[in-house]
Amino acid sequence: MRARASLGSCPMRLFGGRDRGDAPTRPAAGGVPSGADTVPPGLRIASAWSWRLLVVGLALAALLFLVAQLRIIVIPLMVAALLTALMIPLVEWLQRHRWPRGLAVAVAVVLLLAAVTALFWLAVSQIRGGYPDLQRRALASYDGLRQLLLESPLHLTERDISRYTGAVVDAIQQDSQQILSGALSVGSSLGHLLVGMLLTIFATIFLLYDGARIWRWIVHIFPRRARQAVDGSGRAGWVTLGNFVRVQVLVAAIDAVGIGLGAFILGLFYGGFPLVVPIAVLVFLGSFIPVVGAVTTGAIAVLVALIALGPIPAVIMLGIVLLVQQIEGHVLQPFIMGSAVKVHPLAVVLAVAGGSIVAGIPGALFAVPVVAFLNVAITTIATGAWRTNPRPRDVSEVPTA
């Protein structure tokens, strides 16, 4: 009977009822229950979590607003961190061969600047040399399209085509004020770009040379009991960030070589493909924005093929771009990128989309590195792996940013 009574009381307890054996709750003064007693427990828990989540959301919004206001400083610092992660192996290799650290940093920075300068000089020279040919082919394509429209079932006349062309020209002239204002803002943009480049160079030099001491200073900002966790999670995140940068450079180079080589081979059969080197450089730079960058730059290659060579070569160029993208998505990303950065593809797409909404192109560029770093750092803290990770004994294991 006692067991049956105990079992019978379970539903009452489960649904918030009171068992006959429970002591009656004492009502508030005057026989009226207090406000806390009338609020269901589930609602109290939900409200407690809600205001905490609201505070966290407001803090994140304030942080994003501050970053947006200081983007002329934040963006160069983040670029410097990525460049440091890319070049630190070279600096360490030179140090292992008895080079002074200052000289090793200077050599690494000079090589980086030389490579970037040579790349852009080659692209600009190719554009200057290939633009007249592209212009001539574009005019020929326009004449061919004009003739095709005249002979099409649309029954367009020269007057109709001239009227439509004039409408396009008028629309451009009506927007001339916006174009002029954009041109006037180029000076300010170029000034910001120059300041950002100089800040990036200086930040990269100091991170390469004195990054370990900067990191120790950052760790000592935190309370003493949190320093070991911050240090361990930061080091784990830095290793992942370095792997991401080096693998991303490799993937971008493969994309650029694949699409550039395909355009060059296609040009052999159709009288030459203009701007092959600039397109390859553009694909290389665009590939640093996962998913979106390579597709956009590949579309530019298809557009150039359409203007310069015609529709059939453009379709072939589209096939080349899709083939390269399939190789990247099904071979390079799972086997190369997946081993370096353990971030789900859905998280990559959402990070790129969110970053582009918040900060445009810079947000799309830095979204995946930030997510990869935070993923490893938070996992290291949550699992307590920072307690078992040994302290680094040489400079190669010290984070430099």
Short mmCIF file of C-alpha atoms in Angstrom, two decimals:
data_model
loop_
_atom_site.label_atom_id
_atom_site.label_comp_id
_atom_site.label_asym_id
_atom_site.label_seq_id
_atom_site.Cartn_x
_atom_site.Cartn_y
_atom_site.Cartn_z
CA MET A 1 0.00 0.00 0.00
CA ARG A 2 2.86 2.37 0.79
CA ALA A 3 4.47 1.64 -2.57
CA ARG A 4 1.15 2.23 -4.32
CA ALA A 5 0.71 5.54 -2.54
CA SER A 6 4.24 6.56 -3.49
CA LEU A 7 3.60 5.70 -7.13
CA GLY A 8 0.32 7.55 -7.07
CA SER A 9 1.99 10.69 -5.83
CA CYS A 10 4.49 10.79 -8.71
CA PRO A 11 2.10 12.29 -11.29
CA MET A 12 1.11 14.96 -8.82
CA ARG A 13 4.74 15.88 -8.28
CA LEU A 14 5.52 15.73 -12.00
CA PHE A 15 2.77 18.17 -12.96
CA GLY A 16 3.34 20.57 -10.12
CA GLY A 17 0.68 19.20 -7.75
CA ARG A 18 1.16 18.72 -4.03
CA ASP A 19 1.20 15.29 -2.45
CA ARG A 20 -0.89 14.72 0.60
CA GLY A 21 2.28 14.00 2.51
CA ASP A 22 3.83 17.35 1.63
CA ALA A 23 3.75 20.15 4.11
CA PRO A 24 1.38 22.90 3.01
CA THR A 25 3.02 26.07 1.77
CA ARG A 26 2.56 29.03 4.00
CA PRO A 27 0.76 31.87 2.26
CA ALA A 28 1.96 35.40 2.54
CA ALA A 29 0.61 37.81 5.12
CA GLY A 30 -3.12 38.29 4.78
CA GLY A 31 -3.58 34.87 3.15
CA VAL A 32 -2.53 36.08 -0.32
CA PRO A 33 0.40 34.26 -2.08
CA SER A 34 3.48 36.34 -2.82
CA GLY A 35 4.41 37.36 -6.41
CA ALA A 36 7.28 34.87 -6.57
CA ASP A 37 4.95 32.02 -5.66
CA THR A 38 2.51 32.86 -8.45
CA VAL A 39 5.19 32.84 -11.22
CA PRO A 40 5.74 29.35 -12.70
CA PRO A 41 9.29 27.99 -12.26
CA GLY A 42 9.77 27.62 -16.01
CA LEU A 43 8.97 31.28 -16.59
CA ARG A 44 11.37 32.33 -13.82
CA ILE A 45 14.19 30.31 -15.40
CA ALA A 46 13.41 31.64 -18.89
CA SER A 47 13.38 35.25 -17.66
CA ALA A 48 16.66 34.75 -15.81
CA TRP A 49 18.32 33.43 -18.96
CA SER A 50 16.67 36.09 -21.13
CA TRP A 51 18.11 39.12 -19.39
CA ARG A 52 21.55 37.51 -19.27
CA LEU A 53 21.42 36.75 -23.00
CA LEU A 54 20.20 40.31 -23.60
CA VAL A 55 23.20 41.71 -21.74
CA VAL A 56 25.57 39.47 -23.73
CA GLY A 57 23.92 40.54 -27.00
CA LEU A 58 24.21 44.22 -26.10
CA ALA A 59 27.87 43.73 -25.22
CA LEU A 60 28.54 42.02 -28.56
CA ALA A 61 26.67 44.78 -30.41
CA ALA A 62 28.73 47.43 -28.62
CA LEU A 63 31.92 45.54 -29.49
CA LEU A 64 30.96 45.30 -33.17
CA PHE A 65 30.08 49.01 -33.22
CA LEU A 66 33.45 49.87 -31.68
CA VAL A 67 35.28 47.68 -34.20
CA ALA A 68 33.36 49.33 -37.05
CA GLN A 69 34.31 52.79 -35.80
CA LEU A 70 37.97 51.78 -35.46
CA ARG A 71 38.12 49.74 -38.68
CA ILE A 72 41.02 51.79 -40.03
CA ILE A 73 43.04 50.37 -37.10
CA VAL A 74 41.39 46.98 -36.62
CA ILE A 75 41.62 45.83 -40.25
CA PRO A 76 45.40 46.49 -40.58
CA LEU A 77 46.01 44.74 -37.25
CA MET A 78 44.06 41.67 -38.37
CA VAL A 79 45.87 41.62 -41.71
CA ALA A 80 49.16 41.89 -39.81
CA ALA A 81 48.16 38.92 -37.64
CA LEU A 82 47.45 36.81 -40.73
CA LEU A 83 50.74 37.86 -42.36
CA THR A 84 52.59 37.07 -39.14
CA ALA A 85 51.06 33.61 -39.02
CA LEU A 86 52.15 33.12 -42.63
CA MET A 87 55.75 34.32 -42.23
CA ILE A 88 56.66 33.15 -38.74
CA PRO A 89 57.91 29.74 -40.01
CA LEU A 90 60.42 31.52 -42.26
CA VAL A 91 61.64 33.69 -39.38
CA GLU A 92 62.04 30.64 -37.14
CA TRP A 93 63.87 28.73 -39.89
CA LEU A 94 66.34 31.60 -40.30
CA GLN A 95 66.81 31.75 -36.53
CA ARG A 96 67.57 28.05 -36.41
CA HIS A 97 70.33 28.76 -38.93
CA ARG A 98 71.89 31.32 -36.55
CA TRP A 99 70.40 34.44 -38.07
CA PRO A 100 69.68 37.26 -35.60
CA ARG A 101 65.96 37.67 -35.05
CA GLY A 102 65.95 41.27 -36.24
CA LEU A 103 67.70 40.34 -39.49
CA ALA A 104 65.39 37.35 -39.99
CA VAL A 105 62.33 39.57 -39.57
CA ALA A 106 63.76 42.14 -41.99
CA VAL A 107 64.44 39.48 -44.64
CA ALA A 108 60.93 38.02 -44.27
CA VAL A 109 59.25 41.43 -44.59
CA VAL A 110 61.40 42.43 -47.59
CA LEU A 111 60.60 39.14 -49.35
CA LEU A 112 56.89 39.66 -48.69
CA LEU A 113 56.94 43.21 -50.04
CA ALA A 114 58.95 42.11 -53.07
CA ALA A 115 56.52 39.29 -53.85
CA VAL A 116 53.45 41.55 -53.53
CA THR A 117 55.08 44.30 -55.60
CA ALA A 118 56.13 41.87 -58.34
CA LEU A 119 52.66 40.33 -58.43
CA PHE A 120 50.87 43.65 -58.84
CA TRP A 121 53.45 45.02 -61.28
CA LEU A 122 52.99 41.95 -63.47
CA ALA A 123 49.21 42.29 -63.31
CA VAL A 124 49.23 46.02 -64.11
CA SER A 125 51.67 45.58 -66.99
CA GLN A 126 49.53 42.81 -68.44
CA ILE A 127 46.42 44.98 -68.15
CA ARG A 128 48.12 47.89 -69.89
CA GLY A 129 49.38 45.62 -72.66
CA GLY A 130 46.17 43.64 -73.11
CA TYR A 131 43.60 46.42 -72.77
CA PRO A 132 43.81 47.62 -76.41
CA ASP A 133 43.27 44.08 -77.67
CA LEU A 134 40.37 43.59 -75.25
CA GLN A 135 38.84 46.89 -76.36
CA ARG A 136 39.11 45.92 -80.02
CA ARG A 137 37.50 42.53 -79.36
CA ALA A 138 34.77 44.12 -77.26
CA LEU A 139 33.86 46.46 -80.12
CA ALA A 140 33.83 43.52 -82.51
CA SER A 141 31.58 41.59 -80.12
CA TYR A 142 29.26 44.60 -79.90
CA ASP A 143 29.04 44.81 -83.67
CA GLY A 144 28.33 41.09 -83.83
CA LEU A 145 25.61 41.39 -81.18
CA ARG A 146 24.13 44.36 -83.02
CA GLN A 147 23.98 42.37 -86.26
CA LEU A 148 22.49 39.39 -84.43
CA LEU A 149 19.71 41.57 -83.01
CA LEU A 150 18.98 43.00 -86.45
CA GLU A 151 18.61 39.49 -87.89
CA SER A 152 16.73 38.05 -84.92
CA PRO A 153 12.96 37.36 -84.80
CA LEU A 154 12.60 40.43 -82.58
CA HIS A 155 12.54 42.56 -85.77
CA LEU A 156 14.64 45.33 -84.27
CA THR A 157 15.83 48.15 -86.48
CA GLU A 158 18.90 50.33 -86.38
CA ARG A 159 16.75 53.07 -84.92
CA ASP A 160 15.53 50.82 -82.10
CA ILE A 161 19.05 49.75 -81.19
CA SER A 162 20.27 53.35 -81.30
CA ARG A 163 17.38 54.39 -79.07
CA TYR A 164 18.15 51.69 -76.50
CA THR A 165 21.84 52.54 -76.59
CA GLY A 166 21.01 56.21 -76.11
CA ALA A 167 18.83 55.35 -73.12
CA VAL A 168 21.76 53.57 -71.50
CA VAL A 169 24.02 56.56 -72.15
CA ASP A 170 21.40 58.94 -70.72
CA ALA A 171 21.10 56.81 -67.59
CA ILE A 172 24.86 56.97 -67.12
CA GLN A 173 24.83 60.73 -67.60
CA GLN A 174 22.03 61.14 -65.07
CA ASP A 175 24.14 59.28 -62.54
CA SER A 176 27.19 61.36 -63.38
CA GLN A 177 26.83 63.33 -60.15
CA GLN A 178 27.10 60.14 -58.11
CA ILE A 179 30.03 59.02 -60.23
CA LEU A 180 31.72 62.40 -59.68
CA SER A 181 31.17 62.25 -55.94
CA GLY A 182 32.58 58.74 -55.91
CA ALA A 183 35.60 59.92 -57.86
CA LEU A 184 36.11 62.79 -55.40
CA SER A 185 36.02 60.32 -52.52
CA VAL A 186 38.79 58.27 -54.13
CA GLY A 187 41.37 60.64 -52.68
CA SER A 188 40.14 60.01 -49.17
CA SER A 189 39.95 56.26 -49.82
CA LEU A 190 43.48 56.22 -51.20
CA GLY A 191 44.65 58.12 -48.13
CA HIS A 192 43.02 55.58 -45.82
CA LEU A 193 44.48 52.76 -47.91
CA LEU A 194 47.98 54.22 -47.62
CA VAL A 195 47.63 54.66 -43.86
CA GLY A 196 46.32 51.11 -43.54
CA MET A 197 49.20 49.68 -45.57
CA LEU A 198 51.82 51.49 -43.47
CA LEU A 199 50.11 50.41 -40.25
CA THR A 200 49.96 46.82 -41.51
CA ILE A 201 53.68 46.80 -42.31
CA PHE A 202 54.70 48.25 -38.95
CA ALA A 203 52.36 45.95 -37.02
CA THR A 204 53.68 42.91 -38.90
CA ILE A 205 57.28 43.87 -38.13
CA PHE A 206 56.62 44.25 -34.41
CA LEU A 207 54.50 41.11 -34.17
CA LEU A 208 57.22 39.08 -35.87
CA TYR A 209 59.99 40.57 -33.75
CA ASP A 210 58.35 40.96 -30.34
CA GLY A 211 55.15 38.95 -30.54
CA ALA A 212 55.94 36.69 -27.58
CA ARG A 213 56.34 39.62 -25.20
CA ILE A 214 53.16 41.25 -26.54
CA TRP A 215 51.28 38.01 -25.91
CA ARG A 216 52.62 37.75 -22.35
CA TRP A 217 51.44 41.30 -21.71
CA ILE A 218 47.97 40.42 -22.98
CA VAL A 219 47.82 37.34 -20.74
CA HIS A 220 48.82 39.36 -17.67
CA ILE A 221 45.84 41.68 -18.19
CA PHE A 222 43.55 38.86 -17.04
CA PRO A 223 43.13 37.78 -13.39
CA ARG A 224 45.84 35.47 -12.11
CA ARG A 225 43.63 32.39 -11.88
CA ALA A 226 42.50 32.82 -15.52
CA ARG A 227 45.93 33.39 -17.06
CA GLN A 228 46.81 29.76 -17.67
CA ALA A 229 43.50 29.09 -19.43
CA VAL A 230 43.83 32.23 -21.56
CA ASP A 231 47.41 31.35 -22.43
CA GLY A 232 46.61 27.76 -23.39
CA SER A 233 43.53 28.62 -25.43
CA GLY A 234 45.35 31.44 -27.20
CA ARG A 235 48.24 29.19 -28.17
CA ALA A 236 45.88 26.51 -29.48
CA GLY A 237 43.95 29.09 -31.48
CA TRP A 238 47.18 30.55 -32.86
CA VAL A 239 48.31 27.15 -34.15
CA THR A 240 44.98 26.73 -35.93
CA LEU A 241 45.20 30.25 -37.37
CA GLY A 242 48.68 29.57 -38.75
CA ASN A 243 47.53 26.33 -40.33
CA PHE A 244 44.54 28.09 -41.87
CA VAL A 245 46.61 30.87 -43.44
CA ARG A 246 49.20 28.56 -44.97
CA VAL A 247 46.60 26.12 -46.30
CA GLN A 248 44.48 28.98 -47.66
CA VAL A 249 47.48 30.34 -49.57
CA LEU A 250 48.01 26.88 -51.08
CA VAL A 251 44.34 26.53 -52.06
CA ALA A 252 44.28 30.05 -53.55
CA ALA A 253 47.42 29.33 -55.57
CA ILE A 254 45.92 26.11 -56.94
CA ASP A 255 42.71 27.94 -57.91
CA ALA A 256 44.67 30.71 -59.63
CA VAL A 257 46.92 28.30 -61.52
CA GLY A 258 43.98 26.12 -62.56
CA ILE A 259 41.80 28.93 -63.91
CA GLY A 260 44.75 30.85 -65.37
CA LEU A 261 46.12 27.78 -67.12
CA GLY A 262 42.66 26.91 -68.43
CA ALA A 263 42.26 30.44 -69.84
CA PHE A 264 45.70 30.26 -71.46
CA ILE A 265 44.97 26.88 -73.11
CA LEU A 266 41.58 28.15 -74.25
CA GLY A 267 43.26 31.15 -75.83
CA LEU A 268 45.53 28.88 -77.88
CA PHE A 269 42.49 27.66 -79.81
CA TYR A 270 40.73 31.03 -80.16
CA GLY A 271 43.47 33.47 -81.01
CA GLY A 272 44.64 34.30 -77.51
CA PHE A 273 42.89 34.91 -74.19
CA PRO A 274 43.44 38.50 -73.00
CA LEU A 275 44.38 39.39 -69.41
CA VAL A 276 45.31 35.84 -68.35
CA VAL A 277 47.77 36.95 -65.66
CA PRO A 278 45.48 39.64 -64.15
CA ILE A 279 42.63 37.13 -64.01
CA ALA A 280 44.89 34.59 -62.26
CA VAL A 281 45.99 37.25 -59.75
CA LEU A 282 42.36 38.23 -59.17
CA VAL A 283 41.38 34.60 -58.60
CA PHE A 284 44.28 34.19 -56.15
CA LEU A 285 43.19 37.21 -54.11
CA GLY A 286 39.51 36.33 -54.30
CA SER A 287 40.10 32.78 -53.08
CA PHE A 288 40.95 34.14 -49.62
CA ILE A 289 37.21 34.75 -49.21
CA PRO A 290 35.86 31.19 -48.96
CA VAL A 291 32.97 30.12 -51.20
CA VAL A 292 32.18 33.61 -52.52
CA GLY A 293 35.55 34.92 -53.70
CA ALA A 294 36.52 32.20 -56.14
CA VAL A 295 33.02 32.10 -57.66
CA THR A 296 32.97 35.87 -58.21
CA THR A 297 36.42 36.02 -59.78
CA GLY A 298 35.62 32.98 -61.91
CA ALA A 299 32.55 34.81 -63.20
CA ILE A 300 34.82 37.69 -64.23
CA ALA A 301 36.94 35.24 -66.22
CA VAL A 302 33.81 33.95 -67.97
CA LEU A 303 32.72 37.52 -68.73
CA VAL A 304 36.10 38.36 -70.27
CA ALA A 305 35.87 35.21 -72.40
CA LEU A 306 32.38 36.21 -73.54
CA ILE A 307 33.46 39.72 -74.51
CA ALA A 308 36.76 38.78 -76.13
CA LEU A 309 36.13 35.35 -77.65
CA GLY A 310 32.40 34.79 -77.92
CA PRO A 311 29.69 32.62 -76.36
CA ILE A 312 31.16 29.18 -77.07
CA PRO A 313 34.57 29.96 -75.48
CA ALA A 314 32.68 31.56 -72.58
CA VAL A 315 30.78 28.32 -72.01
CA ILE A 316 34.06 26.38 -72.11
CA MET A 317 35.59 28.86 -69.65
CA LEU A 318 32.57 28.37 -67.39
CA GLY A 319 33.21 24.63 -67.48
CA ILE A 320 36.86 25.20 -66.53
CA VAL A 321 35.85 27.40 -63.59
CA LEU A 322 33.28 24.86 -62.39
CA LEU A 323 35.84 22.05 -62.70
CA VAL A 324 38.37 23.96 -60.60
CA GLN A 325 35.68 24.75 -58.02
CA GLN A 326 34.66 21.09 -57.84
CA ILE A 327 38.26 20.03 -57.30
CA GLU A 328 38.60 22.61 -54.55
CA GLY A 329 35.31 21.72 -52.89
CA HIS A 330 35.64 17.93 -53.02
CA VAL A 331 39.40 17.38 -52.84
CA LEU A 332 41.29 20.37 -51.46
CA GLN A 333 38.82 21.55 -48.83
CA PRO A 334 38.08 18.15 -47.19
CA PHE A 335 41.62 16.77 -47.25
CA ILE A 336 43.80 19.87 -46.91
CA MET A 337 41.64 22.50 -45.25
CA GLY A 338 39.67 20.01 -43.18
CA SER A 339 42.80 18.70 -41.48
CA ALA A 340 44.03 22.22 -40.70
CA VAL A 341 40.79 23.92 -39.65
CA LYS A 342 38.01 21.80 -38.17
CA VAL A 343 35.08 24.07 -39.05
CA HIS A 344 31.89 22.68 -40.58
CA PRO A 345 31.15 23.90 -44.14
CA LEU A 346 27.80 25.28 -42.96
CA ALA A 347 29.61 27.32 -40.32
CA VAL A 348 31.96 28.63 -43.04
CA VAL A 349 29.05 29.75 -45.24
CA LEU A 350 27.20 31.38 -42.33
CA ALA A 351 30.38 33.08 -41.11
CA VAL A 352 31.13 34.52 -44.55
CA ALA A 353 27.53 35.70 -44.97
CA GLY A 354 27.40 37.27 -41.52
CA GLY A 355 30.81 38.87 -41.90
CA SER A 356 29.90 40.39 -45.25
CA ILE A 357 26.66 41.81 -43.81
CA VAL A 358 28.41 43.35 -40.82
CA ALA A 359 31.64 44.60 -42.42
CA GLY A 360 31.48 44.01 -46.17
CA ILE A 361 34.53 42.54 -47.90
CA PRO A 362 36.81 42.77 -44.80
CA GLY A 363 34.15 40.95 -42.78
CA ALA A 364 33.93 38.16 -45.35
CA LEU A 365 37.73 37.92 -45.43
CA PHE A 366 38.25 37.66 -41.67
CA ALA A 367 35.10 35.71 -40.78
CA VAL A 368 36.49 32.20 -41.20
CA PRO A 369 39.87 32.84 -39.47
CA VAL A 370 38.07 34.41 -36.51
CA VAL A 371 35.57 31.53 -36.30
CA ALA A 372 38.38 28.96 -36.54
CA PHE A 373 40.37 30.70 -33.81
CA LEU A 374 37.37 31.06 -31.49
CA ASN A 375 36.28 27.47 -32.12
CA VAL A 376 39.61 26.04 -31.00
CA ALA A 377 40.09 28.52 -28.15
CA ILE A 378 36.63 27.95 -26.68
CA THR A 379 36.95 24.17 -27.08
CA THR A 380 40.31 24.25 -25.30
CA ILE A 381 38.81 26.13 -22.35
CA ALA A 382 35.62 24.05 -22.22
CA THR A 383 37.42 20.70 -22.27
CA GLY A 384 40.19 21.79 -19.91
CA ALA A 385 42.85 20.87 -22.46
CA TRP A 386 44.87 23.92 -21.39
CA ARG A 387 45.72 22.08 -18.15
CA THR A 388 47.50 19.26 -19.99
CA ASN A 389 49.18 21.25 -22.78
CA PRO A 390 52.88 21.61 -22.01
CA ARG A 391 54.42 25.03 -21.83
CA PRO A 392 56.35 25.93 -25.01
CA ARG A 393 60.09 25.59 -24.79
CA ASP A 394 61.16 27.26 -28.01
CA VAL A 395 60.12 30.28 -30.01
CA SER A 396 58.34 28.18 -32.62
CA GLU A 397 55.56 27.38 -30.13
CA VAL A 398 55.07 30.92 -28.87
CA PRO A 399 52.15 32.81 -30.39
CA THR A 400 53.27 36.04 -31.94
CA ALA A 401 49.97 37.84 -31.95
#
